Amino acid sequence: MPTHVDIREVCLRDGLQLEDPIPLSAKVALLEAIVATGVREIEATAFVSPSKVPALADAPEFAEALAAFPDVEFSALVASPNGAKRAIASGLRSIEYVVSASDAHSQANVGRSTAEATAAIADVTRVAHDSDAAVEVIIATAWDCPFDGPTAPQRVVDIVTAAIELGVDRIAIADTIGTTTPRRVTSLIEQIRPIVGALPLGAHFHNTRGAGLASAYAAVQAGVTRLDASVGGLGGCPFAPGATGNIATEDLVYLLRDSDIDVDVDLTAAIEAAKVAQQLVGHDLPSALLRAGDRIRN
Amino acid sequence: MPTHVDIREVCLRDGLQLEDPIPLSAKVALLEAIVATGVREIEATAFVSPSKVPALADAPEFAEALAAFPDVEFSALVASPNGAKRAIASGLRSIEYVVSASDAHSQANVGRSTAEATAAIADVTRVAHDSDAAVEVIIATAWDCPFDGPTAPQRVVDIVTAAIELGVDRIAIADTIGTTTPRRVTSLIEQIRPIVGALPLGAHFHNTRGAGLASAYAAVQAGVTRLDASVGGLGGCPFAPGATGNIATEDLVYLLRDSDIDVDVDLTAAIEAAKVAQQLVGHDLPSALLRAGDRIRN
């Protein structure tokens, strides 16, 4: 078991992307609350089509606010080499490039097949490395696709293999629709770990079917050292309207800390940031700690 | 790993006990919806002080409705030998006797120390066995107490040892306030399994801090073959008002089924029963599957 796990806070991107747009000043207030948790990595925004994701249409403006926090590694999600160029032009030096492991989701999401999206890793990586930016390939629908059903693990293995050959810096696997469970998490990680080798391996879970934390813990047991989470559990799933979102940062911190796994996030500050997020979006968030608080101790 | 887990449905007792009392006819409607899930064991009610738990004051009357379902094993929770006598007089043949592993919780709950409550296992077992009823000792606050903080594992070991010497039929450990996490679950089970031997070992988790399903899965990995769950995740915690309740039956079934672990509960029927429960209590329930539904499959 790892003794330390890096948490990347994704509330500002994955958390907000399905919400109604909030003002830039409100987003900066949430950023400040998140930075106050001590988290070292924050997914700040996405450089994608503003018409498809209006909540993140302010990416260039929001990126200007990030310079105030030089100790945090900010990343931005992109879906194309052009998105990577825009992110880098806005000052980002950590690029997340998404490849869907299922063709139907890839086509729905970016209008390209998995093979086409995989081939574009080369251009994204070149763009990023030319500007001394790092590239993480995030493999979406790594376990299940809302259209194609279960994803064959070999499809994930093939993307991981290609990404490493093309020189990416990190790999992550994502349970995009929140359907996987611990046994399948363990199984997939066991298949890709030998390929990933010494590169950092991350995982991204949604709590859509309640198994998000169980899957996250299984991932850590299998050797993952990087986990995405969102304060308050903010974030949804376009294929399960109204469902629970990302695993909540504070719930994850509670579980890992209680398992003697060190994290760079203060639990009390994370609950405070969740309160800020809840107030900004104007509806209840699914986080358990937000309701129950930390446990009563002597 | 076990290939089959027995789920005991606790919605009618643990789920309802903190709710405003609902009419007997409504409770019977919920019972019928729960029986329709195919679950083989149902915790029906508790024979405790009606003034302390008004929602279950109808225990004798409700017990009469159980005779219509002879294929289900119904149990009742008791806190004393006298409670066991009342349960048996009402026709119950499966008795759950609770012993709190922490003195402060034991005093608050039943006005006796852990040692006094443990000693009473003898009388409860005699009362039950005289009527061919089975006795399960449920060890409450097995990991944490809301007053005393963390529970020393040796206190749980001592109760298990005493219970087995006194001839009980089953043992269960309960995370009464919903604070434990997988590592501590594994650790405690490893300590008591050698004592429990071939007796059935169960576990009872609340999702109060979001880790309920992760803990349940860890318990199964450690050899537990019996899990309590409540449709809709109904149930609260008196020490964390407004918090999430028991682990939701449908979320547990989803996770176990997806892990190739067989259960006697139909997922669609469990979601339907959760809808019935939600309607009866008149507020949203925390179950994930209730919102998201089963996963999309080919």
Coordinates of C-alpha atoms in Angstrom, one line a residue:
Chain A
M1 CA 0.0 0.0 0.0
P2 CA 1.3 3.5 -0.7
T3 CA 1.9 5.7 2.3
H4 CA 1.0 8.9 0.5
V5 CA -1.6 9.7 -2.1
D6 CA -1.7 12.9 -4.2
I7 CA -5.2 14.3 -4.5
R8 CA -6.0 16.5 -7.5
E9 CA -8.9 18.8 -6.8
V10 CA -11.3 18.8 -9.8
C11 CA -14.2 20.8 -8.5
L12 CA -13.4 23.8 -10.6
R13 CA -13.5 21.8 -13.8
D14 CA -15.4 18.5 -13.5
G15 CA -17.4 19.8 -10.6
L16 CA -18.7 22.9 -12.4
Q17 CA -18.9 21.8 -16.0
L18 CA -22.5 20.7 -15.9
E19 CA -23.7 23.6 -13.7
D20 CA -25.1 26.9 -14.8
P21 CA -22.2 29.3 -15.4
I22 CA -21.2 31.2 -12.3
P23 CA -19.5 34.6 -12.3
L24 CA -15.7 34.8 -12.6
S25 CA -15.5 36.4 -9.1
A26 CA -17.4 33.5 -7.6
K27 CA -15.1 31.0 -9.2
V28 CA -12.1 32.8 -7.9
A29 CA -13.7 32.7 -4.4
L30 CA -14.0 29.0 -4.7
L31 CA -10.5 28.7 -6.0
E32 CA -9.3 30.6 -2.9
A33 CA -11.2 28.2 -0.6
I34 CA -9.7 25.2 -2.4
V35 CA -6.2 26.5 -2.3
A36 CA -6.7 27.0 1.5
T37 CA -7.1 23.2 1.8
G38 CA -3.4 22.8 1.1
V39 CA -4.0 20.6 -2.0
R40 CA -1.0 20.7 -4.3
E41 CA -2.7 20.0 -7.6
I42 CA -5.9 21.6 -9.0
E43 CA -7.6 21.0 -12.3
A44 CA -8.5 24.6 -13.0
T45 CA -10.6 24.5 -16.2
A46 CA -10.9 23.1 -19.7
F47 CA -10.0 24.6 -23.0
V48 CA -12.8 23.1 -25.0
S49 CA -15.7 24.4 -27.0
P50 CA -17.4 27.2 -25.1
S51 CA -20.7 26.4 -26.7
K52 CA -20.5 22.8 -25.5
V53 CA -19.4 23.7 -22.0
P54 CA -20.6 27.2 -21.2
A55 CA -19.7 26.9 -17.5
L56 CA -16.0 26.8 -18.5
A57 CA -16.2 29.4 -21.3
D58 CA -14.2 31.8 -19.1
A59 CA -11.1 29.6 -19.2
P60 CA -8.7 32.2 -20.5
E61 CA -9.9 34.8 -18.0
F62 CA -9.9 32.4 -15.1
A63 CA -6.4 31.2 -16.0
E64 CA -5.2 34.7 -15.2
A65 CA -6.3 34.3 -11.6
L66 CA -4.1 31.2 -11.2
A67 CA -0.8 33.2 -11.2
A68 CA -1.6 34.4 -7.6
F69 CA -0.9 30.8 -6.4
P70 CA 2.6 29.8 -7.7
D71 CA 2.9 26.9 -5.3
V72 CA 0.0 25.0 -6.8
E73 CA 0.2 22.9 -9.9
F74 CA -2.7 23.9 -12.1
S75 CA -3.9 21.7 -15.0
A76 CA -6.4 22.2 -17.8
L77 CA -8.3 19.5 -19.7
V78 CA -8.2 19.6 -23.5
A79 CA -9.7 17.5 -26.2
S80 CA -7.4 18.4 -29.1
P81 CA -3.9 19.8 -29.9
N82 CA -5.6 23.1 -30.5
G83 CA -7.0 23.0 -27.0
A84 CA -3.5 22.3 -25.7
K85 CA -2.2 25.4 -27.6
R86 CA -4.9 27.6 -26.0
A87 CA -4.2 26.3 -22.5
I88 CA -0.5 26.9 -22.9
A89 CA -1.0 30.3 -24.3
S90 CA -3.0 31.0 -21.1
G91 CA -0.1 30.0 -19.0
L92 CA -1.0 26.5 -18.1
R93 CA 1.9 24.0 -17.8
S94 CA 0.0 20.9 -17.1
I95 CA -2.2 19.4 -19.8
E96 CA -4.8 16.7 -19.4
Y97 CA -5.7 15.1 -22.7
V98 CA -8.7 12.8 -22.7
V99 CA -9.1 9.7 -24.8
S100 CA -12.3 7.7 -24.6
A101 CA -11.6 4.0 -24.6
S102 CA -15.0 3.3 -26.2
D103 CA -15.7 4.5 -29.8
A104 CA -19.2 5.5 -29.2
H105 CA -18.3 7.8 -26.3
S106 CA -15.3 9.2 -28.2
Q107 CA -17.5 10.0 -31.2
A108 CA -20.2 11.6 -28.9
N109 CA -17.6 13.5 -27.0
V110 CA -15.2 14.7 -29.6
G111 CA -16.4 13.5 -32.9
R112 CA -13.5 11.1 -33.4
S113 CA -12.9 7.4 -32.9
T114 CA -10.7 6.0 -30.1
A115 CA -8.0 5.3 -32.6
E116 CA -8.1 8.9 -34.0
A117 CA -8.0 10.4 -30.5
T118 CA -5.1 8.1 -29.6
A119 CA -3.2 9.2 -32.6
A120 CA -3.6 12.8 -31.6
I121 CA -1.6 12.1 -28.4
A122 CA 1.5 12.7 -30.5
D123 CA 0.5 16.3 -31.5
V124 CA -0.7 17.2 -28.0
T125 CA 2.5 15.9 -26.5
R126 CA 4.6 17.8 -29.0
V127 CA 2.7 21.0 -28.4
A128 CA 3.0 20.6 -24.6
H129 CA 6.7 19.6 -24.5
D130 CA 7.7 22.4 -26.8
S131 CA 6.5 24.7 -24.0
D132 CA 7.9 22.6 -21.2
A133 CA 4.4 21.6 -20.2
A134 CA 3.5 18.1 -18.9
V135 CA 0.9 15.9 -20.5
E136 CA -1.3 13.4 -18.7
V137 CA -3.5 11.1 -20.8
I138 CA -6.8 10.4 -19.1
I139 CA -8.6 7.4 -20.4
A140 CA -12.3 8.0 -20.2
T141 CA -14.9 5.2 -20.1
A142 CA -12.1 2.9 -18.9
W143 CA -14.6 0.4 -17.5
D144 CA -18.0 1.2 -19.1
C145 CA -19.4 3.3 -21.8
P146 CA -23.0 4.6 -21.7
F147 CA -23.5 3.5 -25.3
D148 CA -21.2 0.5 -25.9
G149 CA -21.6 -1.1 -22.4
P150 CA -18.5 -2.7 -20.8
T151 CA -15.2 -1.6 -22.2
A152 CA -12.8 -4.4 -23.1
P153 CA -9.7 -4.0 -20.9
Q154 CA -7.5 -4.5 -23.9
R155 CA -8.7 -1.2 -25.4
V156 CA -7.4 0.5 -22.3
V157 CA -4.1 -1.4 -22.4
D158 CA -3.7 -0.3 -26.1
I159 CA -4.2 3.3 -25.2
V160 CA -1.8 3.1 -22.3
T161 CA 0.8 1.5 -24.5
A162 CA 0.4 4.1 -27.3
A163 CA 0.5 7.0 -24.8
I164 CA 3.7 5.8 -23.2
E165 CA 5.3 5.2 -26.6
L166 CA 4.3 8.8 -27.5
G167 CA 6.1 10.1 -24.5
V168 CA 3.3 11.3 -22.1
D169 CA 4.3 12.1 -18.6
R170 CA 1.4 10.6 -16.7
I171 CA -1.5 8.2 -17.1
A172 CA -5.0 8.2 -15.5
I173 CA -8.0 6.0 -15.9
A174 CA -11.5 7.4 -15.4
D175 CA -14.8 5.8 -14.5
T176 CA -16.6 8.5 -16.5
I177 CA -20.2 7.3 -15.8
G178 CA -19.7 6.0 -12.3
T179 CA -20.4 2.3 -12.8
T180 CA -17.2 0.5 -11.8
T181 CA -16.7 -1.4 -8.5
P182 CA -13.6 -2.5 -6.6
R183 CA -13.0 -5.9 -8.2
R184 CA -13.0 -4.5 -11.7
V185 CA -10.8 -1.6 -10.6
T186 CA -8.2 -4.0 -9.2
S187 CA -8.4 -6.1 -12.3
L188 CA -7.8 -3.3 -14.8
I189 CA -5.0 -1.8 -12.8
E190 CA -3.3 -5.1 -12.5
Q191 CA -3.4 -5.3 -16.3
I192 CA -2.0 -1.8 -17.0
R193 CA 0.5 -1.4 -14.2
P194 CA 3.3 -3.5 -15.9
I195 CA 3.0 -1.2 -18.9
V196 CA 2.9 2.0 -16.9
G197 CA 6.0 1.1 -15.0
A198 CA 7.5 4.0 -13.1
L199 CA 5.2 6.7 -14.6
P200 CA 2.6 8.1 -12.1
L201 CA -0.7 6.4 -12.4
G202 CA -3.9 8.2 -11.4
A203 CA -7.6 7.3 -11.2
H204 CA -10.8 9.2 -11.4
F205 CA -14.0 8.0 -9.9
H206 CA -17.6 9.2 -9.7
N207 CA -19.9 8.1 -6.9
T208 CA -22.9 7.7 -9.2
R209 CA -23.7 4.2 -8.0
G210 CA -22.3 4.7 -4.5
A211 CA -19.1 2.7 -5.0
G212 CA -16.8 5.6 -5.7
L213 CA -14.8 5.5 -2.4
A214 CA -14.7 1.7 -2.4
S215 CA -13.2 1.9 -5.9
A216 CA -10.8 4.6 -4.9
Y217 CA -9.5 2.5 -2.0
A218 CA -9.2 -0.5 -4.2
A219 CA -7.2 1.6 -6.7
V220 CA -4.8 2.7 -3.9
Q221 CA -4.4 -0.9 -2.8
A222 CA -3.6 -1.8 -6.4
G223 CA -0.9 0.8 -6.5
V224 CA -2.5 4.0 -7.8
T225 CA -0.9 7.1 -6.0
R226 CA -3.0 9.9 -7.6
L227 CA -6.7 10.4 -7.1
D228 CA -9.1 13.0 -8.4
A229 CA -11.8 14.3 -6.1
S230 CA -14.1 17.3 -5.9
V231 CA -15.0 19.2 -2.7
G232 CA -18.6 18.6 -1.8
G233 CA -18.8 15.8 -4.3
L234 CA -19.8 18.4 -6.9
G235 CA -20.1 17.2 -10.4
G236 CA -22.7 15.2 -12.3
C237 CA -23.0 12.7 -15.1
P238 CA -24.7 13.7 -18.3
F239 CA -25.9 10.1 -18.6
A240 CA -27.5 9.9 -15.1
P241 CA -29.2 13.2 -14.5
G242 CA -29.5 14.2 -10.9
A243 CA -27.0 11.5 -9.8
T244 CA -24.2 11.9 -7.4
G245 CA -21.0 13.3 -8.8
N246 CA -17.3 13.0 -8.2
I247 CA -16.1 11.4 -5.1
A248 CA -16.0 14.1 -2.4
T249 CA -12.6 15.4 -1.5
E250 CA -13.4 15.5 2.2
D251 CA -14.9 12.0 2.3
L252 CA -11.8 10.7 0.5
V253 CA -9.4 12.5 2.9
Y254 CA -11.3 11.1 5.8
L255 CA -11.0 7.5 4.5
L256 CA -7.4 7.8 3.5
R257 CA -6.3 9.5 6.7
D258 CA -8.1 6.9 8.8
S259 CA -6.2 4.3 6.8
D260 CA -2.8 5.8 7.7
I261 CA -2.4 7.1 4.2
D262 CA -1.0 10.7 4.1
V263 CA -2.6 13.4 2.0
D264 CA -1.8 17.1 1.5
V265 CA -5.4 18.2 2.2
D266 CA -6.7 19.6 5.4
L267 CA -10.0 18.0 6.3
T268 CA -11.6 21.0 8.0
A269 CA -10.6 23.3 5.2
A270 CA -12.0 20.9 2.6
I271 CA -15.4 20.9 4.4
E272 CA -15.2 24.7 4.3
A273 CA -14.5 24.7 0.6
A274 CA -17.4 22.3 0.1
K275 CA -19.7 24.8 1.8
V276 CA -18.5 27.5 -0.5
A277 CA -19.1 25.3 -3.5
Q278 CA -22.6 24.4 -2.3
Q279 CA -23.5 28.0 -1.8
L280 CA -22.2 29.0 -5.2
V281 CA -24.2 26.4 -7.1
G282 CA -27.3 26.8 -5.0
H283 CA -28.2 23.2 -4.4
D284 CA -27.3 20.5 -1.9
L285 CA -24.1 18.6 -2.5
P286 CA -23.8 14.8 -1.9
S287 CA -20.7 14.9 0.3
A288 CA -21.2 12.8 3.5
L289 CA -18.8 14.8 5.7
L290 CA -20.5 18.0 4.7
R291 CA -23.6 16.7 6.6
A292 CA -22.0 14.5 9.3
G293 CA -18.7 16.3 10.1
D294 CA -15.6 14.7 11.2
R295 CA -15.9 11.8 13.7
I296 CA -16.1 12.5 17.4
R297 CA -12.8 11.8 19.0
N298 CA -11.3 12.1 22.4
Chain B
M1 CA -13.4 -14.1 -1.0
P2 CA -16.9 -15.6 -0.3
T3 CA -19.0 -16.3 -3.4
H4 CA -22.2 -15.6 -1.7
V5 CA -23.2 -13.0 0.9
D6 CA -26.4 -13.0 2.9
I7 CA -28.0 -9.6 3.1
R8 CA -30.3 -8.9 6.1
E9 CA -32.8 -6.1 5.3
V10 CA -32.9 -3.7 8.2
C11 CA -35.1 -0.9 6.8
L12 CA -38.1 -1.8 9.0
R13 CA -36.1 -1.5 12.2
D14 CA -32.9 0.5 11.9
G15 CA -34.3 2.4 9.0
L16 CA -37.5 3.5 10.6
Q17 CA -36.4 3.8 14.3
L18 CA -35.5 7.5 14.1
E19 CA -38.4 8.5 11.8
D20 CA -41.8 9.8 12.9
P21 CA -44.0 6.7 13.5
I22 CA -45.8 5.6 10.3
P23 CA -49.2 3.7 10.4
L24 CA -49.1 0.0 10.7
S25 CA -50.7 -0.4 7.2
A26 CA -47.9 1.6 5.7
K27 CA -45.3 -0.5 7.5
V28 CA -47.0 -3.6 6.1
A29 CA -46.9 -2.1 2.6
L30 CA -43.1 -1.5 3.0
L31 CA -42.7 -5.1 4.3
E32 CA -44.4 -6.4 1.2
A33 CA -42.2 -4.4 -1.1
I34 CA -39.1 -5.7 0.8
V35 CA -40.3 -9.3 0.7
A36 CA -40.7 -8.9 -3.1
T37 CA -36.9 -8.2 -3.3
G38 CA -36.3 -11.9 -2.5
V39 CA -34.2 -11.2 0.6
R40 CA -34.2 -14.2 2.9
E41 CA -33.7 -12.3 6.2
I42 CA -35.5 -9.3 7.5
E43 CA -35.0 -7.4 10.8
A44 CA -38.6 -6.7 11.4
T45 CA -38.7 -4.6 14.5
A46 CA -37.3 -4.1 18.0
F47 CA -38.8 -5.1 21.4
V48 CA -37.5 -2.1 23.4
S49 CA -39.0 0.8 25.3
P50 CA -41.9 2.2 23.3
S51 CA -41.3 5.6 24.9
K52 CA -37.6 5.6 23.7
V53 CA -38.4 4.3 20.2
P54 CA -42.0 5.4 19.4
A55 CA -41.5 4.4 15.7
L56 CA -41.3 0.7 16.8
A57 CA -44.0 0.8 19.5
D58 CA -46.2 -1.3 17.3
A59 CA -43.8 -4.3 17.5
P60 CA -46.4 -6.8 18.8
E61 CA -49.0 -5.8 16.2
F62 CA -46.5 -5.6 13.4
A63 CA -45.2 -9.1 14.3
E64 CA -48.6 -10.5 13.5
A65 CA -48.2 -9.4 9.9
L66 CA -45.0 -11.5 9.5
A67 CA -46.8 -14.8 9.6
A68 CA -47.9 -14.2 6.0
F69 CA -44.4 -14.7 4.8
P70 CA -43.2 -18.1 6.2
D71 CA -40.2 -18.4 3.8
V72 CA -38.5 -15.3 5.3
E73 CA -36.4 -15.4 8.5
F74 CA -37.6 -12.4 10.6
S75 CA -35.6 -11.2 13.5
A76 CA -36.2 -8.6 16.2
L77 CA -33.7 -6.5 18.1
V78 CA -33.8 -6.6 21.9
A79 CA -31.8 -5.0 24.7
S80 CA -32.6 -7.3 27.6
P81 CA -33.8 -10.8 28.5
N82 CA -37.3 -9.3 29.0
G83 CA -37.2 -7.9 25.4
A84 CA -36.3 -11.4 24.2
K85 CA -39.3 -12.8 26.1
R86 CA -41.6 -10.3 24.5
A87 CA -40.2 -11.0 21.0
I88 CA -40.7 -14.7 21.4
A89 CA -44.2 -14.3 22.8
S90 CA -44.9 -12.4 19.5
G91 CA -43.7 -15.3 17.4
L92 CA -40.2 -14.2 16.6
R93 CA -37.7 -17.0 16.4
S94 CA -34.5 -15.0 15.7
I95 CA -33.3 -12.6 18.4
E96 CA -30.7 -9.9 18.0
Y97 CA -29.2 -8.9 21.3
V98 CA -27.1 -5.7 21.3
V99 CA -24.0 -5.2 23.5
S100 CA -22.2 -1.9 23.2
A101 CA -18.4 -2.3 23.3
S102 CA -18.0 1.1 24.9
D103 CA -19.2 1.7 28.4
A104 CA -20.4 5.3 27.7
H105 CA -22.6 4.2 24.8
S106 CA -23.8 1.1 26.7
Q107 CA -24.8 3.3 29.7
A108 CA -26.5 5.9 27.4
N109 CA -28.3 3.2 25.4
V110 CA -29.4 0.7 28.0
G111 CA -28.3 2.0 31.4
R112 CA -25.7 -0.8 31.9
S113 CA -22.0 -1.1 31.5
T114 CA -20.5 -3.3 28.8
A115 CA -19.7 -6.0 31.4
E116 CA -23.3 -6.0 32.7
A117 CA -24.7 -6.2 29.2
T118 CA -22.3 -9.0 28.3
A119 CA -23.3 -11.0 31.4
A120 CA -26.9 -10.7 30.3
I121 CA -26.1 -12.7 27.1
A122 CA -26.6 -15.8 29.3
D123 CA -30.2 -15.0 30.2
V124 CA -31.1 -13.8 26.7
T125 CA -29.6 -17.0 25.2
R126 CA -31.5 -19.2 27.7
V127 CA -34.8 -17.5 27.0
A128 CA -34.3 -17.8 23.3
H129 CA -33.0 -21.4 23.2
D130 CA -35.8 -22.5 25.6
S131 CA -38.2 -21.5 22.7
D132 CA -36.0 -22.8 19.9
A133 CA -35.1 -19.3 18.9
A134 CA -31.7 -18.3 17.6
V135 CA -29.6 -15.6 19.2
E136 CA -27.2 -13.2 17.4
V137 CA -25.1 -10.9 19.5
I138 CA -24.5 -7.6 17.7
I139 CA -21.6 -5.7 19.1
A140 CA -22.3 -2.0 18.8
T141 CA -19.7 0.8 18.7
A142 CA -17.3 -1.9 17.6
W143 CA -14.9 0.7 16.2
D144 CA -15.8 4.1 17.7
C145 CA -18.0 5.4 20.4
P146 CA -19.6 8.9 20.2
F147 CA -18.5 9.5 23.8
D148 CA -15.5 7.4 24.4
G149 CA -13.8 7.8 21.0
P150 CA -12.0 4.8 19.4
T151 CA -13.0 1.4 20.9
A152 CA -10.0 -0.8 21.9
P153 CA -10.3 -3.9 19.7
Q154 CA -9.7 -6.1 22.8
R155 CA -13.1 -5.0 24.2
V156 CA -14.7 -6.4 21.1
V157 CA -12.6 -9.6 21.3
D158 CA -13.7 -10.0 24.9
I159 CA -17.4 -9.7 24.1
V160 CA -17.0 -12.2 21.2
T161 CA -15.2 -14.6 23.4
A162 CA -17.9 -14.4 26.1
A163 CA -20.8 -14.6 23.6
I164 CA -19.4 -17.8 22.2
E165 CA -18.8 -19.3 25.6
L166 CA -22.4 -18.5 26.4
G167 CA -23.7 -20.4 23.4
V168 CA -24.9 -17.7 21.0
D169 CA -25.6 -18.7 17.4
R170 CA -24.2 -15.8 15.5
I171 CA -22.0 -12.8 15.9
A172 CA -22.1 -9.4 14.2
I173 CA -20.1 -6.2 14.6
A174 CA -21.6 -2.8 14.1
D175 CA -20.2 0.6 13.1
T176 CA -23.0 2.3 15.1
I177 CA -22.0 5.9 14.3
G178 CA -20.6 5.4 10.8
T179 CA -17.0 6.3 11.3
T180 CA -15.0 3.2 10.4
T181 CA -13.0 2.7 7.2
P182 CA -11.7 -0.3 5.4
R183 CA -8.3 -0.7 7.0
R184 CA -9.8 -0.7 10.5
V185 CA -12.6 -3.1 9.3
T186 CA -10.0 -5.6 8.1
S187 CA -7.9 -5.2 11.2
L188 CA -10.8 -5.9 13.6
I189 CA -12.1 -8.9 11.6
E190 CA -8.7 -10.4 11.5
Q191 CA -8.6 -10.2 15.3
I192 CA -12.0 -11.8 15.9
R193 CA -12.2 -14.4 13.2
P194 CA -10.1 -17.0 14.9
I195 CA -12.4 -16.8 17.9
V196 CA -15.6 -16.8 15.9
G197 CA -14.5 -20.0 14.1
A198 CA -17.3 -21.6 12.1
L199 CA -20.1 -19.4 13.5
P200 CA -21.6 -17.0 11.0
L201 CA -20.0 -13.6 11.2
G202 CA -21.9 -10.5 10.1
A203 CA -21.2 -6.8 9.9
H204 CA -23.4 -3.7 10.0
F205 CA -22.3 -0.4 8.4
H206 CA -23.6 3.1 8.2
N207 CA -22.6 5.4 5.3
T208 CA -22.4 8.4 7.6
R209 CA -18.9 9.4 6.4
G210 CA -19.3 8.0 2.9
A211 CA -17.2 4.9 3.6
G212 CA -20.0 2.4 4.3
L213 CA -19.7 0.4 1.0
A214 CA -15.9 0.5 1.1
S215 CA -16.1 -0.9 4.6
A216 CA -18.6 -3.6 3.6
Y217 CA -16.5 -4.7 0.7
A218 CA -13.4 -4.9 3.0
A219 CA -15.5 -6.9 5.5
V220 CA -16.4 -9.4 2.7
Q221 CA -12.7 -9.6 1.7
A222 CA -11.9 -10.4 5.3
G223 CA -14.4 -13.2 5.5
V224 CA -17.7 -11.7 6.6
T225 CA -20.6 -13.5 4.9
R226 CA -23.5 -11.6 6.4
L227 CA -24.2 -7.9 5.8
D228 CA -27.0 -5.6 7.0
A229 CA -28.4 -3.0 4.6
S230 CA -31.5 -0.8 4.3
V231 CA -33.5 -0.1 1.1
G232 CA -33.0 3.5 0.1
G233 CA -30.2 3.9 2.7
L234 CA -33.0 4.8 5.2
G235 CA -31.8 5.3 8.7
G236 CA -30.0 7.9 10.6
C237 CA -27.5 8.4 13.4
P238 CA -28.6 10.1 16.6
F239 CA -25.1 11.5 17.0
A240 CA -24.9 13.0 13.5
P241 CA -28.3 14.5 12.8
G242 CA -29.2 14.7 9.2
A243 CA -26.4 12.4 8.1
T244 CA -26.6 9.5 5.7
G245 CA -28.0 6.3 7.2
N246 CA -27.4 2.6 6.7
I247 CA -25.7 1.4 3.6
A248 CA -28.4 1.2 0.9
T249 CA -29.4 -2.4 0.0
E250 CA -29.6 -1.6 -3.7
D251 CA -26.1 0.1 -3.7
L252 CA -24.7 -2.9 -1.9
V253 CA -26.4 -5.4 -4.3
Y254 CA -25.0 -3.5 -7.3
L255 CA -21.4 -3.6 -5.9
L256 CA -21.5 -7.2 -4.8
R257 CA -23.2 -8.4 -8.0
D258 CA -20.6 -6.5 -10.1
S259 CA -17.9 -8.3 -8.0
D260 CA -19.2 -11.8 -8.9
I261 CA -20.6 -12.2 -5.4
D262 CA -24.0 -13.8 -5.3
V263 CA -26.9 -12.3 -3.3
D264 CA -30.5 -13.2 -2.9
V265 CA -31.9 -9.7 -3.6
D266 CA -33.3 -8.5 -6.9
L267 CA -31.8 -5.1 -7.8
T268 CA -34.8 -3.7 -9.6
A269 CA -37.2 -4.8 -6.8
A270 CA -34.8 -3.3 -4.2
I271 CA -35.0 0.1 -6.0
E272 CA -38.8 -0.2 -6.0
A273 CA -38.8 -0.9 -2.3
A274 CA -36.6 2.1 -1.8
K275 CA -39.2 4.2 -3.6
V276 CA -41.9 2.9 -1.3
A277 CA -39.7 3.7 1.8
Q278 CA -39.0 7.2 0.4
Q279 CA -42.7 7.9 -0.1
L280 CA -43.6 6.6 3.3
V281 CA -41.1 8.7 5.3
G282 CA -41.7 11.8 3.1
H283 CA -38.1 12.9 2.5
D284 CA -35.3 12.1 0.1
L285 CA -33.2 9.0 0.8
P286 CA -29.5 8.9 0.2
S287 CA -29.3 5.8 -2.0
A288 CA -27.2 6.3 -5.1
L289 CA -29.1 3.7 -7.3
L290 CA -32.4 5.3 -6.4
R291 CA -31.2 8.4 -8.3
A292 CA -28.9 6.9 -10.9
G293 CA -30.5 3.6 -11.7
D294 CA -28.7 0.5 -12.7
R295 CA -25.8 0.9 -15.1
I296 CA -26.5 0.9 -18.8
R297 CA -25.5 -2.4 -20.3
N298 CA -25.6 -3.9 -23.8

